[in-house]
Amino acid sequence: MEEMEENDFDDNELIEIHSIILFNYHFKAIENWLKSLKLNKYTTLFLKHYIDDFLVIPFLRSQDLDSIGITDFNEKNIILKAVSKLQDGGNFEYMANWLRYLGFGKYSEKFLNNCLEICFLTKLTEQHLEKVGVKEEDRNQIFEIIKQFSEFSSVEETYIWLRDHGFEKDSFQFVRFNIPFYALPLVNYFIIN
């Protein structure tokens, strides 16, 4: 059987495959964010470089955009201003934006008004969502997203991954500094060593 290379898929097929893998939740937020910036032409580029979750967007820097091939000054500036806006908005606004880009914008304002932020996400119960006004039909999807988020943001997942990939001595440092799994690609080993 002939092995397929990444280039055997066109951009739309890559996005579709990736969306299926991630249950179309996390990458959907990236797609929608890029569309809001009128830079959806970079959707596949983000996907190919594993920038596939909205939670990593606030960590993007100019060098990161250069390294994935976004070098146009104006377009890079648009992205960096949007990243800065997300950083400046605070935790409550970030949560509201995240929901909006995931397709649950109708709840953004409710989460914002109830001071719900990302750090509380894994603690939310059905009663919390009901109190905030999340419709019953949306709760299952939101809980699936929360489940994926808890795995993605877990320091324990960081420890397990590092240990399983031959970085056992470093794994304790990552736990000590409370580094979540999603931040692994963005962490500079030199900071910790």
Short mmCIF file of C-alpha atoms in Angstrom, two decimals:
data_model
loop_
_atom_site.label_atom_id
_atom_site.label_comp_id
_atom_site.label_asym_id
_atom_site.label_seq_id
_atom_site.Cartn_x
_atom_site.Cartn_y
_atom_site.Cartn_z
CA MET A 1 0.00 0.00 0.00
CA GLU A 2 1.39 3.37 -1.00
CA GLU A 3 1.96 5.79 1.87
CA MET A 4 0.25 9.16 1.44
CA GLU A 5 2.14 12.33 2.04
CA GLU A 6 0.68 15.49 3.53
CA ASN A 7 0.79 17.09 0.08
CA ASP A 8 -1.64 14.46 -1.23
CA PHE A 9 -4.46 16.42 0.42
CA ASP A 10 -5.67 19.82 -0.64
CA ASP A 11 -6.15 22.54 1.98
CA ASN A 12 -9.89 21.94 2.43
CA GLU A 13 -9.34 18.19 2.92
CA LEU A 14 -6.67 18.88 5.56
CA ILE A 15 -9.01 21.21 7.43
CA GLU A 16 -11.84 18.69 7.23
CA ILE A 17 -9.63 15.83 8.48
CA HIS A 18 -8.30 17.92 11.32
CA SER A 19 -11.77 19.13 12.28
CA ILE A 20 -12.99 15.53 12.49
CA ILE A 21 -10.06 14.59 14.69
CA LEU A 22 -10.75 17.46 17.08
CA PHE A 23 -14.53 16.98 16.93
CA ASN A 24 -14.66 20.29 15.06
CA TYR A 25 -14.52 22.30 18.30
CA HIS A 26 -11.09 23.65 19.01
CA PHE A 27 -9.90 24.29 15.47
CA LYS A 28 -13.26 25.84 14.62
CA ALA A 29 -12.38 28.70 16.98
CA ILE A 30 -9.10 29.30 15.10
CA GLU A 31 -10.93 29.23 11.76
CA ASN A 32 -13.55 31.70 12.96
CA TRP A 33 -10.93 33.98 14.54
CA LEU A 34 -8.95 34.12 11.30
CA LYS A 35 -12.17 34.78 9.35
CA SER A 36 -12.97 37.68 11.69
CA LEU A 37 -9.56 39.15 10.81
CA LYS A 38 -10.25 38.52 7.11
CA LEU A 39 -7.16 36.31 7.06
CA ASN A 40 -8.81 32.92 6.65
CA LYS A 41 -6.30 32.22 3.86
CA TYR A 42 -3.95 31.27 6.74
CA THR A 43 -6.27 28.62 8.18
CA THR A 44 -4.38 25.74 6.59
CA LEU A 45 -1.04 27.27 7.51
CA PHE A 46 -2.08 27.40 11.18
CA LEU A 47 -3.30 23.81 10.92
CA LYS A 48 -0.09 22.56 9.29
CA HIS A 49 1.94 24.12 12.10
CA TYR A 50 -0.26 22.74 14.89
CA ILE A 51 -1.64 26.10 15.94
CA ASP A 52 -4.95 24.35 16.25
CA ASP A 53 -6.51 25.62 19.45
CA PHE A 54 -7.68 29.10 20.34
CA LEU A 55 -6.07 28.73 23.76
CA VAL A 56 -2.59 29.08 22.26
CA ILE A 57 -3.36 32.28 20.34
CA PRO A 58 -2.38 34.63 23.21
CA PHE A 59 1.10 33.06 23.15
CA LEU A 60 1.79 33.92 19.50
CA ARG A 61 4.67 36.31 18.83
CA SER A 62 6.10 37.92 15.72
CA GLN A 63 8.84 35.27 15.50
CA ASP A 64 6.22 32.50 15.59
CA LEU A 65 4.40 34.03 12.64
CA ASP A 66 7.68 34.40 10.75
CA SER A 67 8.58 30.78 11.42
CA ILE A 68 5.32 29.47 9.96
CA GLY A 69 5.60 31.68 6.89
CA ILE A 70 3.48 34.75 7.66
CA THR A 71 5.87 37.49 6.68
CA ASP A 72 3.63 40.12 5.10
CA PHE A 73 4.05 43.12 7.41
CA ASN A 74 0.42 44.28 7.26
CA GLU A 75 -1.10 40.84 7.75
CA LYS A 76 1.31 39.97 10.54
CA ASN A 77 0.45 43.29 12.19
CA ILE A 78 -3.29 42.51 12.00
CA ILE A 79 -2.72 39.16 13.73
CA LEU A 80 -0.42 40.62 16.39
CA LYS A 81 -2.87 43.43 17.18
CA ALA A 82 -5.66 40.86 17.54
CA VAL A 83 -3.44 38.74 19.82
CA SER A 84 -2.66 41.83 21.89
CA LYS A 85 -6.35 42.64 22.14
CA LEU A 86 -7.04 39.14 23.46
CA GLN A 87 -4.23 39.51 26.00
CA ASP A 88 -5.44 42.93 27.15
CA GLY A 89 -9.07 41.85 27.49
CA GLY A 90 -8.60 39.88 30.69
CA ASN A 91 -9.70 36.39 31.59
CA PHE A 92 -13.44 37.03 31.50
CA GLU A 93 -13.34 38.59 28.03
CA TYR A 94 -11.04 35.84 26.81
CA MET A 95 -13.58 33.21 27.86
CA ALA A 96 -16.37 35.16 26.14
CA ASN A 97 -14.32 35.43 22.93
CA TRP A 98 -13.43 31.75 23.04
CA LEU A 99 -17.13 30.82 23.25
CA ARG A 100 -17.97 33.21 20.42
CA TYR A 101 -15.33 31.73 18.11
CA LEU A 102 -16.44 28.20 19.01
CA GLY A 103 -19.91 29.06 17.74
CA PHE A 104 -21.55 29.72 21.10
CA GLY A 105 -21.53 33.51 20.84
CA LYS A 106 -25.06 33.70 22.18
CA TYR A 107 -23.61 32.78 25.60
CA SER A 108 -20.54 35.05 25.52
CA GLU A 109 -22.25 37.95 27.23
CA LYS A 110 -23.81 35.67 29.85
CA PHE A 111 -20.43 34.17 30.74
CA LEU A 112 -18.93 37.65 30.85
CA ASN A 113 -21.69 39.01 33.10
CA ASN A 114 -21.32 36.03 35.45
CA CYS A 115 -17.53 36.50 35.66
CA LEU A 116 -16.78 33.03 34.32
CA GLU A 117 -13.22 32.60 33.13
CA ILE A 118 -11.10 29.83 31.65
CA CYS A 119 -9.62 28.73 34.99
CA PHE A 120 -13.15 27.81 36.19
CA LEU A 121 -14.03 25.95 33.02
CA THR A 122 -13.27 22.43 34.28
CA LYS A 123 -15.26 23.10 37.46
CA LEU A 124 -18.48 24.01 35.66
CA THR A 125 -21.46 21.73 36.21
CA GLU A 126 -24.73 21.38 34.37
CA GLN A 127 -26.33 23.48 37.11
CA HIS A 128 -23.82 26.28 36.48
CA LEU A 129 -24.54 26.22 32.76
CA GLU A 130 -28.28 26.17 33.40
CA LYS A 131 -27.99 29.12 35.83
CA VAL A 132 -26.00 31.08 33.24
CA GLY A 133 -28.72 30.37 30.68
CA VAL A 134 -27.14 27.74 28.42
CA LYS A 135 -29.88 25.87 26.60
CA GLU A 136 -30.15 22.17 27.27
CA GLU A 137 -29.37 21.21 23.65
CA ASP A 138 -26.05 23.11 23.82
CA ARG A 139 -24.88 21.70 27.16
CA ASN A 140 -23.64 18.37 25.75
CA GLN A 141 -21.48 20.09 23.15
CA ILE A 142 -20.13 22.51 25.72
CA PHE A 143 -19.34 19.64 28.12
CA GLU A 144 -17.49 17.81 25.32
CA ILE A 145 -15.43 20.95 24.74
CA ILE A 146 -14.77 21.23 28.48
CA LYS A 147 -13.65 17.58 28.58
CA GLN A 148 -11.18 18.19 25.76
CA PHE A 149 -10.03 21.41 27.39
CA SER A 150 -9.33 19.69 30.70
CA GLU A 151 -7.08 17.16 28.98
CA PHE A 152 -5.43 19.91 26.95
CA SER A 153 -4.83 22.21 29.94
CA SER A 154 -3.75 19.55 32.39
CA VAL A 155 -0.36 19.79 34.05
CA GLU A 156 -0.71 16.06 34.67
CA GLU A 157 -0.97 15.50 30.89
CA THR A 158 2.25 17.52 30.50
CA TYR A 159 4.00 15.30 33.04
CA ILE A 160 2.76 12.08 31.42
CA TRP A 161 3.70 13.18 27.89
CA LEU A 162 7.19 14.29 28.89
CA ARG A 163 7.79 11.11 30.88
CA ASP A 164 6.52 8.91 28.03
CA HIS A 165 8.77 10.69 25.52
CA GLY A 166 12.05 10.40 27.42
CA PHE A 167 12.03 13.70 29.29
CA GLU A 168 11.43 12.29 32.77
CA LYS A 169 14.03 14.50 34.47
CA ASP A 170 12.43 17.61 32.94
CA SER A 171 8.87 16.53 33.68
CA PHE A 172 9.15 17.51 37.35
CA GLN A 173 10.27 21.02 36.42
CA PHE A 174 7.25 21.46 34.17
CA VAL A 175 4.93 20.37 36.97
CA ARG A 176 6.75 22.62 39.42
CA PHE A 177 6.15 25.61 37.17
CA ASN A 178 2.54 24.49 36.52
CA ILE A 179 2.96 24.36 32.74
CA PRO A 180 -0.16 23.01 31.01
CA PHE A 181 -0.03 20.59 28.11
CA TYR A 182 -1.10 23.16 25.50
CA ALA A 183 1.94 25.32 26.32
CA LEU A 184 4.54 22.61 25.67
CA PRO A 185 5.36 23.73 22.11
CA LEU A 186 5.74 27.30 23.28
CA VAL A 187 7.97 26.76 26.30
CA ASN A 188 11.64 27.52 26.02
CA TYR A 189 13.73 24.89 27.79
CA PHE A 190 16.33 27.52 28.59
CA ILE A 191 13.92 29.33 30.88
CA ILE A 192 13.57 26.28 33.07
CA ASN A 193 17.13 24.96 32.98
#
